[in-house]
Amino acid sequence: MELRLRKRKMATVEVDRPETEKGPRAILTKLARRRKGFSDRTTVSGETVVLIHGFGANGVLVMSRMARHIAADGYRTIIWAYPSLRRTIERHGERLHRALGALDADPNVSRIHLVTHSMGSIVARCALRKVTPAKLGRVVMLA
């Protein structure tokens, strides 16, 4: 695998581009299907914005434009993808809770902000219900 860097305005966006895949849609779809749930878009600063999509959406395809704009302002952006049509909201919330815990423990992360859309807002609230990360900053819930 090779990493290709593309510049848009002042932000550098990292995209994992396997040599066997062709075209941007194939790449974004493959990234969205990663089992980890994270698609790390850029690493600019210690302030990290986690973007969470809504019901039935391909997280990378839906949130990548917003991630690029946020990254252009100097934030590290992570698109947290989850299979919204499979499993329960509680299970997605538990998975997000573990992911936020890992970010909270990361010394390179100074603050964690969440930007959620639709069902992603419910998943985020479910994840934050147990324990709020110490580094949690702002939570923005859209629609």
Short mmCIF file of C-alpha atoms in Angstrom, two decimals:
data_model
loop_
_atom_site.label_atom_id
_atom_site.label_comp_id
_atom_site.label_asym_id
_atom_site.label_seq_id
_atom_site.Cartn_x
_atom_site.Cartn_y
_atom_site.Cartn_z
CA MET A 1 0.00 0.00 0.00
CA GLU A 2 1.18 3.49 -0.70
CA LEU A 3 -0.04 6.69 0.83
CA ARG A 4 -0.86 9.54 -1.49
CA LEU A 5 -1.03 13.05 -0.17
CA ARG A 6 -3.37 15.52 -1.79
CA LYS A 7 -3.44 19.21 -0.93
CA ARG A 8 -6.66 21.16 -0.68
CA LYS A 9 -6.26 24.73 0.41
CA MET A 10 -3.83 24.56 3.36
CA ALA A 11 -4.73 21.11 4.69
CA THR A 12 -2.98 17.86 3.93
CA VAL A 13 -5.35 14.93 3.62
CA GLU A 14 -4.01 11.40 3.91
CA VAL A 15 -5.78 8.70 1.93
CA ASP A 16 -4.83 5.04 2.13
CA ARG A 17 -4.64 4.02 -1.54
CA PRO A 18 -4.09 0.27 -2.18
CA GLU A 19 -2.40 -0.41 -5.51
CA THR A 20 -5.14 -2.86 -6.59
CA GLU A 21 -7.98 -0.36 -6.16
CA LYS A 22 -8.82 2.21 -8.82
CA GLY A 23 -10.82 5.40 -8.54
CA PRO A 24 -11.83 7.55 -5.57
CA ARG A 25 -15.16 5.80 -4.89
CA ALA A 26 -13.48 2.39 -4.55
CA ILE A 27 -10.92 3.85 -2.17
CA LEU A 28 -13.49 5.62 0.00
CA THR A 29 -15.72 2.55 0.11
CA LYS A 30 -12.80 0.38 1.20
CA LEU A 31 -11.88 2.88 3.92
CA ALA A 32 -15.46 2.95 5.16
CA ARG A 33 -15.50 -0.81 5.56
CA ARG A 34 -12.48 -0.97 7.85
CA ARG A 35 -13.26 -3.01 10.92
CA LYS A 36 -11.55 -0.54 13.26
CA GLY A 37 -14.14 2.12 12.59
CA PHE A 38 -11.60 4.89 12.17
CA SER A 39 -10.55 6.63 8.98
CA ASP A 40 -7.78 8.99 10.02
CA ARG A 41 -7.94 11.88 7.55
CA THR A 42 -5.16 14.15 8.74
CA THR A 43 -2.86 14.77 11.69
CA VAL A 44 -2.33 18.50 12.06
CA SER A 45 -2.79 19.35 15.75
CA GLY A 46 -3.62 17.75 19.07
CA GLU A 47 -7.22 18.92 18.86
CA THR A 48 -9.17 16.10 17.28
CA VAL A 49 -12.63 16.26 15.72
CA VAL A 50 -14.49 12.95 15.44
CA LEU A 51 -17.21 13.00 12.76
CA ILE A 52 -20.07 10.49 13.12
CA HIS A 53 -22.55 9.89 10.28
CA GLY A 54 -26.25 9.13 10.44
CA PHE A 55 -28.49 6.20 9.55
CA GLY A 56 -27.74 4.26 6.39
CA ALA A 57 -24.84 6.46 5.31
CA ASN A 58 -21.36 5.61 4.12
CA GLY A 59 -19.43 7.63 6.69
CA VAL A 60 -16.41 8.40 4.54
CA LEU A 61 -18.45 9.47 1.52
CA VAL A 62 -20.84 11.61 3.58
CA MET A 63 -18.40 13.22 6.01
CA SER A 64 -15.20 13.57 3.96
CA ARG A 65 -16.02 17.04 2.63
CA MET A 66 -16.71 18.35 6.13
CA ALA A 67 -13.54 16.62 7.37
CA ARG A 68 -11.45 18.42 4.73
CA HIS A 69 -12.88 21.81 5.75
CA ILE A 70 -12.26 21.14 9.44
CA ALA A 71 -8.72 19.89 8.66
CA ALA A 72 -8.10 23.10 6.71
CA ASP A 73 -8.57 24.93 10.02
CA GLY A 74 -5.78 22.88 11.60
CA TYR A 75 -7.70 20.12 13.41
CA ARG A 76 -7.02 16.41 13.21
CA THR A 77 -10.19 14.83 11.82
CA ILE A 78 -11.37 11.27 12.24
CA ILE A 79 -14.39 9.86 10.47
CA TRP A 80 -15.84 7.19 12.73
CA ALA A 81 -17.74 4.82 10.48
CA TYR A 82 -20.18 2.20 11.73
CA PRO A 83 -22.65 -0.18 10.03
CA SER A 84 -25.81 1.66 11.03
CA LEU A 85 -28.13 -0.85 9.39
CA ARG A 86 -26.67 -3.71 11.42
CA ARG A 87 -26.51 -4.06 15.19
CA THR A 88 -28.17 -1.96 17.87
CA ILE A 89 -27.56 1.66 18.80
CA GLU A 90 -26.33 0.49 22.20
CA ARG A 91 -23.70 -1.72 20.57
CA HIS A 92 -22.52 1.12 18.34
CA GLY A 93 -22.42 3.33 21.44
CA GLU A 94 -20.22 0.82 23.26
CA ARG A 95 -17.84 0.66 20.30
CA LEU A 96 -17.67 4.46 20.08
CA HIS A 97 -17.12 4.63 23.84
CA ARG A 98 -14.07 2.36 23.51
CA ALA A 99 -12.75 4.43 20.60
CA LEU A 100 -13.18 7.68 22.56
CA GLY A 101 -11.44 6.05 25.52
CA ALA A 102 -8.46 5.24 23.30
CA LEU A 103 -8.33 8.84 22.08
CA ASP A 104 -8.64 10.10 25.67
CA ALA A 105 -5.62 7.99 26.65
CA ASP A 106 -3.56 9.14 23.64
CA PRO A 107 -0.96 11.71 24.77
CA ASN A 108 -0.95 13.28 21.28
CA VAL A 109 -4.62 14.26 21.64
CA SER A 110 -5.19 17.43 23.67
CA ARG A 111 -8.95 17.82 23.14
CA ILE A 112 -11.69 15.66 21.55
CA HIS A 113 -14.61 17.34 19.77
CA LEU A 114 -17.57 15.48 18.24
CA VAL A 115 -19.58 16.45 15.15
CA THR A 116 -22.55 14.14 14.68
CA HIS A 117 -25.44 13.84 12.28
CA SER A 118 -28.87 12.30 12.87
CA MET A 119 -28.52 8.77 14.29
CA GLY A 120 -24.84 9.50 14.92
CA SER A 121 -26.01 11.96 17.58
CA ILE A 122 -27.93 9.20 19.36
CA VAL A 123 -24.92 6.86 19.15
CA ALA A 124 -22.69 9.61 20.60
CA ARG A 125 -25.11 10.27 23.47
CA CYS A 126 -25.22 6.55 24.16
CA ALA A 127 -21.39 6.42 24.22
CA LEU A 128 -21.12 9.45 26.51
CA ARG A 129 -23.79 8.15 28.90
CA LYS A 130 -21.33 5.83 30.67
CA VAL A 131 -18.22 7.98 31.21
CA THR A 132 -17.39 11.31 29.63
CA PRO A 133 -13.79 11.47 28.36
CA ALA A 134 -11.63 13.91 30.34
CA LYS A 135 -10.49 15.58 27.11
CA LEU A 136 -14.00 16.07 25.71
CA GLY A 137 -14.48 19.51 24.22
CA ARG A 138 -17.51 20.54 22.17
CA VAL A 139 -20.25 18.26 20.88
CA VAL A 140 -22.09 19.51 17.79
CA MET A 141 -25.24 17.61 16.82
CA LEU A 142 -26.67 18.28 13.37
CA ALA A 143 -30.28 17.45 12.41
#
